[in-house]
Amino acid sequence: MVSRRRTGMGPAKSRAANSQAGSRPFDVIDVALENPGAGSSSQEHDKDKQSQQMSLREDLPSIAVLTLLYMFQGIPIGIAVALMGILKERGATFSQLSTFLLSSWPFSLKILWAPIVDSVYNKRFGRRKSWLVPVQLLLGIGLYVLSSCIDTWLEKGNLDITKLTGAMFCMYFLAATQDIAVDGWALTMLKATGWASICNTVGQSLGILIASTGYFLLASHGYITLPAFLAYASVAFIVATIFVALFINEGGGGGGGDGVEEAAAC
């Protein structure tokens, strides 16, 4: 018979004390694993927040320029939307409307010439501006020419859908090429590239709104005619393009070593 040695601590108390003493080191380890460097992580979070705010402030001029460029991209699209309503009001058939809708195809096919826009450029002028400036100038000239012909092509009872579709197809082609150049420029213009999609959405929507709803609102009150609106849009394109060519620097966009310089531009 083995006699139990009595101590001053009962069995229940000794078990509780042993469990507390045994679990204490593991509790310390658990806390250390759950919150490793809690102070340093909060400091890093504050630094990241400050750096994001600083980069946003530095990107604000670039965001404004990109939004402006995307807005001009949306103007030809808005003009096409307005023309659809005008054609329907002047008695266009569904067959004629479907023919006119073919003018928007360049935006769906721009992947075919996007590699050319990305790789062929004049290094001294800039990788993106080599395409952006001439394309926008052509858009401005094209809108001015269109303003002088649009009333003839939209004559009620004698709609010239073929010429109208061909002209708008050219406008869409130039706008799609401008879109390729601006999308590529956004990658080097912005520090936080996430703003590029916002500039695209806001700018293009604004351009479509101005050229469709804005035109109809002004025309309904007799403030402007379609030829005058196209002429004003033409002037806006040319002025904005000259501003971009003279005062906007590409930064790192024009110095890429993977481009092929245009022989004619050297």
PDB file of C-alpha atoms in Angstrom:
ATOM      1  CA  MET A   1       0.000   0.000   0.000  1.00  0.00           C
ATOM      2  CA  VAL A   2       1.521   3.281  -1.005  1.00  0.00           C
ATOM      3  CA  SER A   3       0.496   6.139   1.195  1.00  0.00           C
ATOM      4  CA  ARG A   4      -0.232   9.494  -0.338  1.00  0.00           C
ATOM      5  CA  ARG A   5       1.876  12.358   0.880  1.00  0.00           C
ATOM      6  CA  ARG A   6      -0.235  15.255   1.919  1.00  0.00           C
ATOM      7  CA  THR A   7       0.736  18.693   0.876  1.00  0.00           C
ATOM      8  CA  GLY A   8      -0.656  22.115   1.670  1.00  0.00           C
ATOM      9  CA  MET A   9      -2.366  22.270  -1.764  1.00  0.00           C
ATOM     10  CA  GLY A  10      -5.366  20.169  -2.691  1.00  0.00           C
ATOM     11  CA  PRO A  11      -5.625  18.105  -5.891  1.00  0.00           C
ATOM     12  CA  ALA A  12      -7.978  20.619  -7.599  1.00  0.00           C
ATOM     13  CA  LYS A  13      -5.764  23.586  -6.759  1.00  0.00           C
ATOM     14  CA  SER A  14      -2.618  21.815  -7.870  1.00  0.00           C
ATOM     15  CA  ARG A  15      -4.150  20.903 -11.228  1.00  0.00           C
ATOM     16  CA  ALA A  16      -5.280  24.494 -11.796  1.00  0.00           C
ATOM     17  CA  ALA A  17      -1.873  25.835 -10.865  1.00  0.00           C
ATOM     18  CA  ASN A  18      -0.121  23.323 -13.114  1.00  0.00           C
ATOM     19  CA  SER A  19      -2.420  24.124 -16.031  1.00  0.00           C
ATOM     20  CA  GLN A  20      -1.854  27.869 -15.616  1.00  0.00           C
ATOM     21  CA  ALA A  21       1.875  27.455 -15.292  1.00  0.00           C
ATOM     22  CA  GLY A  22       2.008  25.106 -18.241  1.00  0.00           C
ATOM     23  CA  SER A  23      -0.116  27.236 -20.531  1.00  0.00           C
ATOM     24  CA  ARG A  24       1.544  30.582 -19.842  1.00  0.00           C
ATOM     25  CA  PRO A  25       4.517  30.144 -22.230  1.00  0.00           C
ATOM     26  CA  PHE A  26       2.194  29.011 -25.018  1.00  0.00           C
ATOM     27  CA  ASP A  27      -0.088  32.026 -24.436  1.00  0.00           C
ATOM     28  CA  VAL A  28       2.890  34.316 -24.876  1.00  0.00           C
ATOM     29  CA  ILE A  29       3.848  32.518 -28.102  1.00  0.00           C
ATOM     30  CA  ASP A  30       0.274  32.756 -29.409  1.00  0.00           C
ATOM     31  CA  VAL A  31       0.156  36.522 -28.793  1.00  0.00           C
ATOM     32  CA  ALA A  32       3.493  36.949 -30.507  1.00  0.00           C
ATOM     33  CA  LEU A  33       2.307  34.966 -33.511  1.00  0.00           C
ATOM     34  CA  GLU A  34      -1.021  36.792 -33.781  1.00  0.00           C
ATOM     35  CA  ASN A  35       0.413  40.343 -33.619  1.00  0.00           C
ATOM     36  CA  PRO A  36       3.950  40.326 -34.978  1.00  0.00           C
ATOM     37  CA  GLY A  37       5.243  43.908 -35.101  1.00  0.00           C
ATOM     38  CA  ALA A  38       1.846  45.533 -34.583  1.00  0.00           C
ATOM     39  CA  GLY A  39       3.446  48.927 -34.116  1.00  0.00           C
ATOM     40  CA  SER A  40       5.612  48.698 -37.211  1.00  0.00           C
ATOM     41  CA  SER A  41       2.705  47.500 -39.401  1.00  0.00           C
ATOM     42  CA  SER A  42       0.586  50.514 -38.431  1.00  0.00           C
ATOM     43  CA  GLN A  43       3.491  52.815 -39.244  1.00  0.00           C
ATOM     44  CA  GLU A  44       3.935  51.148 -42.625  1.00  0.00           C
ATOM     45  CA  HIS A  45       0.205  51.535 -43.286  1.00  0.00           C
ATOM     46  CA  ASP A  46       0.415  55.256 -42.496  1.00  0.00           C
ATOM     47  CA  LYS A  47       3.431  55.628 -44.792  1.00  0.00           C
ATOM     48  CA  ASP A  48       1.616  53.816 -47.623  1.00  0.00           C
ATOM     49  CA  LYS A  49      -1.410  56.073 -47.176  1.00  0.00           C
ATOM     50  CA  GLN A  50       0.753  59.192 -47.274  1.00  0.00           C
ATOM     51  CA  SER A  51       2.610  57.981 -50.376  1.00  0.00           C
ATOM     52  CA  GLN A  52      -0.702  57.273 -52.141  1.00  0.00           C
ATOM     53  CA  GLN A  53      -1.947  60.766 -51.341  1.00  0.00           C
ATOM     54  CA  MET A  54       1.306  62.286 -52.609  1.00  0.00           C
ATOM     55  CA  SER A  55       1.192  60.262 -55.836  1.00  0.00           C
ATOM     56  CA  LEU A  56      -2.433  61.332 -56.379  1.00  0.00           C
ATOM     57  CA  ARG A  57      -1.482  64.997 -56.003  1.00  0.00           C
ATOM     58  CA  GLU A  58       1.373  64.515 -58.461  1.00  0.00           C
ATOM     59  CA  ASP A  59      -0.923  62.663 -60.895  1.00  0.00           C
ATOM     60  CA  LEU A  60      -3.692  65.296 -60.896  1.00  0.00           C
ATOM     61  CA  PRO A  61      -2.352  67.244 -63.938  1.00  0.00           C
ATOM     62  CA  SER A  62      -1.883  63.975 -65.856  1.00  0.00           C
ATOM     63  CA  ILE A  63      -5.378  62.825 -64.873  1.00  0.00           C
ATOM     64  CA  ALA A  64      -6.793  66.097 -66.235  1.00  0.00           C
ATOM     65  CA  VAL A  65      -4.890  65.716 -69.532  1.00  0.00           C
ATOM     66  CA  LEU A  66      -5.946  62.093 -69.981  1.00  0.00           C
ATOM     67  CA  THR A  67      -9.593  62.896 -69.222  1.00  0.00           C
ATOM     68  CA  LEU A  68      -9.461  65.690 -71.817  1.00  0.00           C
ATOM     69  CA  LEU A  69      -7.968  63.373 -74.454  1.00  0.00           C
ATOM     70  CA  TYR A  70     -10.550  60.667 -73.778  1.00  0.00           C
ATOM     71  CA  MET A  71     -13.282  63.309 -73.957  1.00  0.00           C
ATOM     72  CA  PHE A  72     -12.174  64.246 -77.492  1.00  0.00           C
ATOM     73  CA  GLN A  73     -12.211  60.542 -78.313  1.00  0.00           C
ATOM     74  CA  GLY A  74     -15.874  60.392 -77.287  1.00  0.00           C
ATOM     75  CA  ILE A  75     -16.962  63.344 -79.452  1.00  0.00           C
ATOM     76  CA  PRO A  76     -17.007  61.448 -82.809  1.00  0.00           C
ATOM     77  CA  ILE A  77     -18.941  58.654 -81.098  1.00  0.00           C
ATOM     78  CA  GLY A  78     -21.455  61.184 -79.757  1.00  0.00           C
ATOM     79  CA  ILE A  79     -21.803  62.740 -83.214  1.00  0.00           C
ATOM     80  CA  ALA A  80     -22.642  59.297 -84.631  1.00  0.00           C
ATOM     81  CA  VAL A  81     -25.259  58.848 -81.902  1.00  0.00           C
ATOM     82  CA  ALA A  82     -26.780  62.232 -82.784  1.00  0.00           C
ATOM     83  CA  LEU A  83     -26.773  61.356 -86.489  1.00  0.00           C
ATOM     84  CA  MET A  84     -28.730  58.175 -85.777  1.00  0.00           C
ATOM     85  CA  GLY A  85     -31.534  60.260 -84.280  1.00  0.00           C
ATOM     86  CA  ILE A  86     -31.415  62.789 -87.105  1.00  0.00           C
ATOM     87  CA  LEU A  87     -31.503  60.035 -89.747  1.00  0.00           C
ATOM     88  CA  LYS A  88     -34.533  58.448 -88.136  1.00  0.00           C
ATOM     89  CA  GLU A  89     -36.267  61.829 -87.914  1.00  0.00           C
ATOM     90  CA  ARG A  90     -35.611  62.431 -91.626  1.00  0.00           C
ATOM     91  CA  GLY A  91     -37.130  59.183 -92.734  1.00  0.00           C
ATOM     92  CA  ALA A  92     -34.212  56.758 -92.897  1.00  0.00           C
ATOM     93  CA  THR A  93     -35.210  53.108 -93.291  1.00  0.00           C
ATOM     94  CA  PHE A  94     -33.950  50.331 -91.037  1.00  0.00           C
ATOM     95  CA  SER A  95     -31.758  49.162 -93.899  1.00  0.00           C
ATOM     96  CA  GLN A  96     -30.142  52.590 -94.136  1.00  0.00           C
ATOM     97  CA  LEU A  97     -29.676  52.776 -90.361  1.00  0.00           C
ATOM     98  CA  SER A  98     -28.025  49.361 -90.303  1.00  0.00           C
ATOM     99  CA  THR A  99     -25.695  50.467 -93.080  1.00  0.00           C
ATOM    100  CA  PHE A 100     -24.759  53.576 -91.091  1.00  0.00           C
ATOM    101  CA  LEU A 101     -23.984  51.434 -88.032  1.00  0.00           C
ATOM    102  CA  LEU A 102     -21.128  49.821 -89.980  1.00  0.00           C
ATOM    103  CA  SER A 103     -19.190  53.048 -89.414  1.00  0.00           C
ATOM    104  CA  SER A 104     -18.488  52.028 -85.792  1.00  0.00           C
ATOM    105  CA  TRP A 105     -16.527  48.894 -86.728  1.00  0.00           C
ATOM    106  CA  PRO A 106     -13.018  50.415 -86.352  1.00  0.00           C
ATOM    107  CA  PHE A 107     -13.326  50.338 -82.558  1.00  0.00           C
ATOM    108  CA  SER A 108     -13.881  46.582 -82.735  1.00  0.00           C
ATOM    109  CA  LEU A 109     -11.050  46.042 -85.228  1.00  0.00           C
ATOM    110  CA  LYS A 110      -8.397  48.352 -83.731  1.00  0.00           C
ATOM    111  CA  ILE A 111      -6.426  45.359 -82.440  1.00  0.00           C
ATOM    112  CA  LEU A 112      -5.324  44.800 -86.052  1.00  0.00           C
ATOM    113  CA  TRP A 113      -3.245  48.010 -86.249  1.00  0.00           C
ATOM    114  CA  ALA A 114      -2.536  48.527 -82.519  1.00  0.00           C
ATOM    115  CA  PRO A 115       0.933  46.842 -82.785  1.00  0.00           C
ATOM    116  CA  ILE A 116       1.891  49.324 -85.517  1.00  0.00           C
ATOM    117  CA  VAL A 117       0.840  52.298 -83.393  1.00  0.00           C
ATOM    118  CA  ASP A 118       2.813  50.905 -80.460  1.00  0.00           C
ATOM    119  CA  SER A 119       6.032  50.139 -82.331  1.00  0.00           C
ATOM    120  CA  VAL A 120       6.380  52.728 -85.107  1.00  0.00           C
ATOM    121  CA  TYR A 121       7.111  56.249 -83.886  1.00  0.00           C
ATOM    122  CA  ASN A 122       9.484  59.199 -84.005  1.00  0.00           C
ATOM    123  CA  LYS A 123      11.694  59.005 -80.934  1.00  0.00           C
ATOM    124  CA  ARG A 124      12.478  62.732 -80.908  1.00  0.00           C
ATOM    125  CA  PHE A 125       8.817  63.764 -81.016  1.00  0.00           C
ATOM    126  CA  GLY A 126       7.558  61.106 -78.628  1.00  0.00           C
ATOM    127  CA  ARG A 127       6.255  57.587 -78.802  1.00  0.00           C
ATOM    128  CA  ARG A 128       2.589  58.471 -78.263  1.00  0.00           C
ATOM    129  CA  LYS A 129       2.546  62.018 -79.627  1.00  0.00           C
ATOM    130  CA  SER A 130       3.873  60.719 -82.960  1.00  0.00           C
ATOM    131  CA  TRP A 131       0.393  59.246 -83.500  1.00  0.00           C
ATOM    132  CA  LEU A 132      -1.791  61.346 -81.229  1.00  0.00           C
ATOM    133  CA  VAL A 133      -0.984  64.751 -82.729  1.00  0.00           C
ATOM    134  CA  PRO A 134      -1.476  63.930 -86.451  1.00  0.00           C
ATOM    135  CA  VAL A 135      -4.549  61.784 -85.741  1.00  0.00           C
ATOM    136  CA  GLN A 136      -6.275  64.515 -83.741  1.00  0.00           C
ATOM    137  CA  LEU A 137      -5.381  67.124 -86.362  1.00  0.00           C
ATOM    138  CA  LEU A 138      -6.947  64.884 -89.012  1.00  0.00           C
ATOM    139  CA  LEU A 139     -10.035  64.534 -86.820  1.00  0.00           C
ATOM    140  CA  GLY A 140     -10.294  68.311 -86.572  1.00  0.00           C
ATOM    141  CA  ILE A 141      -9.900  68.753 -90.331  1.00  0.00           C
ATOM    142  CA  GLY A 142     -12.340  65.922 -91.007  1.00  0.00           C
ATOM    143  CA  LEU A 143     -14.997  67.474 -88.771  1.00  0.00           C
ATOM    144  CA  TYR A 144     -14.607  70.800 -90.563  1.00  0.00           C
ATOM    145  CA  VAL A 145     -15.031  69.137 -93.965  1.00  0.00           C
ATOM    146  CA  LEU A 146     -18.021  67.207 -92.625  1.00  0.00           C
ATOM    147  CA  SER A 147     -19.625  70.453 -91.432  1.00  0.00           C
ATOM    148  CA  SER A 148     -19.679  71.742 -95.022  1.00  0.00           C
ATOM    149  CA  CYS A 149     -21.255  68.552 -96.440  1.00  0.00           C
ATOM    150  CA  ILE A 150     -23.572  67.347 -93.707  1.00  0.00           C
ATOM    151  CA  ASP A 151     -26.682  69.316 -94.758  1.00  0.00           C
ATOM    152  CA  THR A 152     -26.451  67.967 -98.318  1.00  0.00           C
ATOM    153  CA  TRP A 153     -26.059  64.378 -97.147  1.00  0.00           C
ATOM    154  CA  LEU A 154     -28.939  64.702 -94.677  1.00  0.00           C
ATOM    155  CA  GLU A 155     -31.409  66.269 -97.080  1.00  0.00           C
ATOM    156  CA  LYS A 156     -34.828  64.850 -96.310  1.00  0.00           C
ATOM    157  CA  GLY A 157     -35.987  62.471 -99.003  1.00  0.00           C
ATOM    158  CA  ASN A 158     -32.504  62.324-100.533  1.00  0.00           C
ATOM    159  CA  LEU A 159     -30.307  60.873 -97.784  1.00  0.00           C
ATOM    160  CA  ASP A 160     -26.793  59.995 -98.916  1.00  0.00           C
ATOM    161  CA  ILE A 161     -26.126  57.117 -96.503  1.00  0.00           C
ATOM    162  CA  THR A 162     -23.092  55.825 -98.395  1.00  0.00           C
ATOM    163  CA  LYS A 163     -21.079  59.055 -98.132  1.00  0.00           C
ATOM    164  CA  LEU A 164     -22.226  59.655 -94.557  1.00  0.00           C
ATOM    165  CA  THR A 165     -21.230  56.144 -93.516  1.00  0.00           C
ATOM    166  CA  GLY A 166     -17.851  56.461 -95.244  1.00  0.00           C
ATOM    167  CA  ALA A 167     -17.129  59.795 -93.543  1.00  0.00           C
ATOM    168  CA  MET A 168     -18.075  58.526 -90.089  1.00  0.00           C
ATOM    169  CA  PHE A 169     -16.095  55.329 -90.680  1.00  0.00           C
ATOM    170  CA  CYS A 170     -13.009  57.527 -91.161  1.00  0.00           C
ATOM    171  CA  MET A 171     -13.881  59.476 -87.986  1.00  0.00           C
ATOM    172  CA  TYR A 172     -14.211  56.237 -86.014  1.00  0.00           C
ATOM    173  CA  PHE A 173     -10.936  54.922 -87.461  1.00  0.00           C
ATOM    174  CA  LEU A 174      -9.060  58.032 -86.346  1.00  0.00           C
ATOM    175  CA  ALA A 175     -10.752  57.986 -82.913  1.00  0.00           C
ATOM    176  CA  ALA A 176      -9.835  54.308 -82.441  1.00  0.00           C
ATOM    177  CA  THR A 177      -6.209  55.055 -83.361  1.00  0.00           C
ATOM    178  CA  GLN A 178      -6.199  57.939 -80.891  1.00  0.00           C
ATOM    179  CA  ASP A 179      -7.549  55.534 -78.258  1.00  0.00           C
ATOM    180  CA  ILE A 180      -4.597  53.172 -78.817  1.00  0.00           C
ATOM    181  CA  ALA A 181      -2.093  55.986 -78.417  1.00  0.00           C
ATOM    182  CA  VAL A 182      -3.748  57.445 -75.308  1.00  0.00           C
ATOM    183  CA  ASP A 183      -4.098  54.027 -73.632  1.00  0.00           C
ATOM    184  CA  GLY A 184      -0.374  53.440 -74.108  1.00  0.00           C
ATOM    185  CA  TRP A 185       0.508  56.939 -72.904  1.00  0.00           C
ATOM    186  CA  ALA A 186      -1.512  56.440 -69.717  1.00  0.00           C
ATOM    187  CA  LEU A 187       0.844  53.628 -68.661  1.00  0.00           C
ATOM    188  CA  THR A 188       3.809  56.021 -68.479  1.00  0.00           C
ATOM    189  CA  MET A 189       1.984  59.237 -67.648  1.00  0.00           C
ATOM    190  CA  LEU A 190       0.464  58.048 -64.359  1.00  0.00           C
ATOM    191  CA  LYS A 191       2.235  56.714 -61.280  1.00  0.00           C
ATOM    192  CA  ALA A 192      -0.972  55.004 -60.126  1.00  0.00           C
ATOM    193  CA  THR A 193      -2.149  53.334 -63.343  1.00  0.00           C
ATOM    194  CA  GLY A 194      -5.529  52.484 -61.801  1.00  0.00           C
ATOM    195  CA  TRP A 195      -6.682  56.008 -62.626  1.00  0.00           C
ATOM    196  CA  ALA A 196      -6.343  55.336 -66.368  1.00  0.00           C
ATOM    197  CA  SER A 197      -9.602  53.370 -66.580  1.00  0.00           C
ATOM    198  CA  ILE A 198     -11.410  56.083 -64.601  1.00  0.00           C
ATOM    199  CA  CYS A 199     -10.127  58.767 -66.978  1.00  0.00           C
ATOM    200  CA  ASN A 200     -11.237  56.625 -69.931  1.00  0.00           C
ATOM    201  CA  THR A 201     -14.753  56.077 -68.614  1.00  0.00           C
ATOM    202  CA  VAL A 202     -15.344  59.630 -67.416  1.00  0.00           C
ATOM    203  CA  GLY A 203     -13.723  61.357 -70.404  1.00  0.00           C
ATOM    204  CA  GLN A 204     -15.334  59.240 -73.128  1.00  0.00           C
ATOM    205  CA  SER A 205     -18.759  59.441 -71.482  1.00  0.00           C
ATOM    206  CA  LEU A 206     -18.411  63.214 -71.217  1.00  0.00           C
ATOM    207  CA  GLY A 207     -17.493  63.494 -74.908  1.00  0.00           C
ATOM    208  CA  ILE A 208     -20.464  61.362 -75.964  1.00  0.00           C
ATOM    209  CA  LEU A 209     -22.756  63.415 -73.716  1.00  0.00           C
ATOM    210  CA  ILE A 210     -21.550  66.734 -75.176  1.00  0.00           C
ATOM    211  CA  ALA A 211     -21.813  65.628 -78.819  1.00  0.00           C
ATOM    212  CA  SER A 212     -25.209  63.934 -78.526  1.00  0.00           C
ATOM    213  CA  THR A 213     -27.335  65.166 -75.626  1.00  0.00           C
ATOM    214  CA  GLY A 214     -25.550  68.524 -75.510  1.00  0.00           C
ATOM    215  CA  TYR A 215     -26.079  69.121 -79.214  1.00  0.00           C
ATOM    216  CA  PHE A 216     -29.763  68.111 -79.124  1.00  0.00           C
ATOM    217  CA  LEU A 217     -30.343  70.392 -76.113  1.00  0.00           C
ATOM    218  CA  LEU A 218     -28.792  73.405 -77.842  1.00  0.00           C
ATOM    219  CA  ALA A 219     -30.396  72.647 -81.220  1.00  0.00           C
ATOM    220  CA  SER A 220     -33.867  72.237 -79.714  1.00  0.00           C
ATOM    221  CA  HIS A 221     -33.682  75.837 -78.432  1.00  0.00           C
ATOM    222  CA  GLY A 222     -32.326  77.150 -81.733  1.00  0.00           C
ATOM    223  CA  TYR A 223     -28.903  78.041 -80.327  1.00  0.00           C
ATOM    224  CA  ILE A 224     -26.858  76.017 -82.828  1.00  0.00           C
ATOM    225  CA  THR A 225     -27.091  74.042 -86.056  1.00  0.00           C
ATOM    226  CA  LEU A 226     -25.356  70.757 -86.836  1.00  0.00           C
ATOM    227  CA  PRO A 227     -22.821  72.311 -89.284  1.00  0.00           C
ATOM    228  CA  ALA A 228     -21.944  74.982 -86.702  1.00  0.00           C
ATOM    229  CA  PHE A 229     -21.548  72.371 -83.954  1.00  0.00           C
ATOM    230  CA  LEU A 230     -19.194  70.334 -86.146  1.00  0.00           C
ATOM    231  CA  ALA A 231     -17.186  73.450 -86.994  1.00  0.00           C
ATOM    232  CA  TYR A 232     -16.817  74.380 -83.310  1.00  0.00           C
ATOM    233  CA  ALA A 233     -15.776  70.808 -82.498  1.00  0.00           C
ATOM    234  CA  SER A 234     -13.188  71.011 -85.271  1.00  0.00           C
ATOM    235  CA  VAL A 235     -11.655  74.164 -83.789  1.00  0.00           C
ATOM    236  CA  ALA A 236     -11.616  72.578 -80.316  1.00  0.00           C
ATOM    237  CA  PHE A 237      -9.767  69.524 -81.670  1.00  0.00           C
ATOM    238  CA  ILE A 238      -7.112  71.621 -83.401  1.00  0.00           C
ATOM    239  CA  VAL A 239      -6.536  73.944 -80.419  1.00  0.00           C
ATOM    240  CA  ALA A 240      -6.276  71.028 -77.963  1.00  0.00           C
ATOM    241  CA  THR A 241      -3.899  69.162 -80.264  1.00  0.00           C
ATOM    242  CA  ILE A 242      -1.578  72.176 -80.604  1.00  0.00           C
ATOM    243  CA  PHE A 243      -1.591  72.538 -76.806  1.00  0.00           C
ATOM    244  CA  VAL A 244      -0.652  68.877 -76.316  1.00  0.00           C
ATOM    245  CA  ALA A 245       2.060  69.047 -78.979  1.00  0.00           C
ATOM    246  CA  LEU A 246       3.725  72.141 -77.502  1.00  0.00           C
ATOM    247  CA  PHE A 247       3.199  71.926 -73.747  1.00  0.00           C
ATOM    248  CA  ILE A 248       2.660  68.297 -72.700  1.00  0.00           C
ATOM    249  CA  ASN A 249       5.801  66.226 -72.179  1.00  0.00           C
ATOM    250  CA  GLU A 250       5.615  62.472 -72.522  1.00  0.00           C
ATOM    251  CA  GLY A 251       8.112  61.836 -69.749  1.00  0.00           C
ATOM    252  CA  GLY A 252       9.370  58.289 -70.081  1.00  0.00           C
ATOM    253  CA  GLY A 253       6.973  57.360 -72.841  1.00  0.00           C
ATOM    254  CA  GLY A 254       9.105  58.385 -75.762  1.00  0.00           C
ATOM    255  CA  GLY A 255      12.366  56.839 -74.697  1.00  0.00           C
ATOM    256  CA  GLY A 256      11.490  53.178 -75.045  1.00  0.00           C
ATOM    257  CA  GLY A 257      14.131  51.148 -76.790  1.00  0.00           C
ATOM    258  CA  ASP A 258      11.700  48.667 -78.321  1.00  0.00           C
ATOM    259  CA  GLY A 259      10.271  51.045 -80.909  1.00  0.00           C
ATOM    260  CA  VAL A 260      10.997  51.248 -84.594  1.00  0.00           C
ATOM    261  CA  GLU A 261      11.562  54.788 -85.727  1.00  0.00           C
ATOM    262  CA  GLU A 262       9.738  55.896 -88.831  1.00  0.00           C
ATOM    263  CA  ALA A 263      12.259  56.489 -91.577  1.00  0.00           C
ATOM    264  CA  ALA A 264      10.258  59.336 -93.019  1.00  0.00           C
ATOM    265  CA  ALA A 265      10.211  61.128 -89.663  1.00  0.00           C
ATOM    266  CA  CYS A 266      13.960  61.024 -89.006  1.00  0.00           C
TER     267      CYS A 266
END
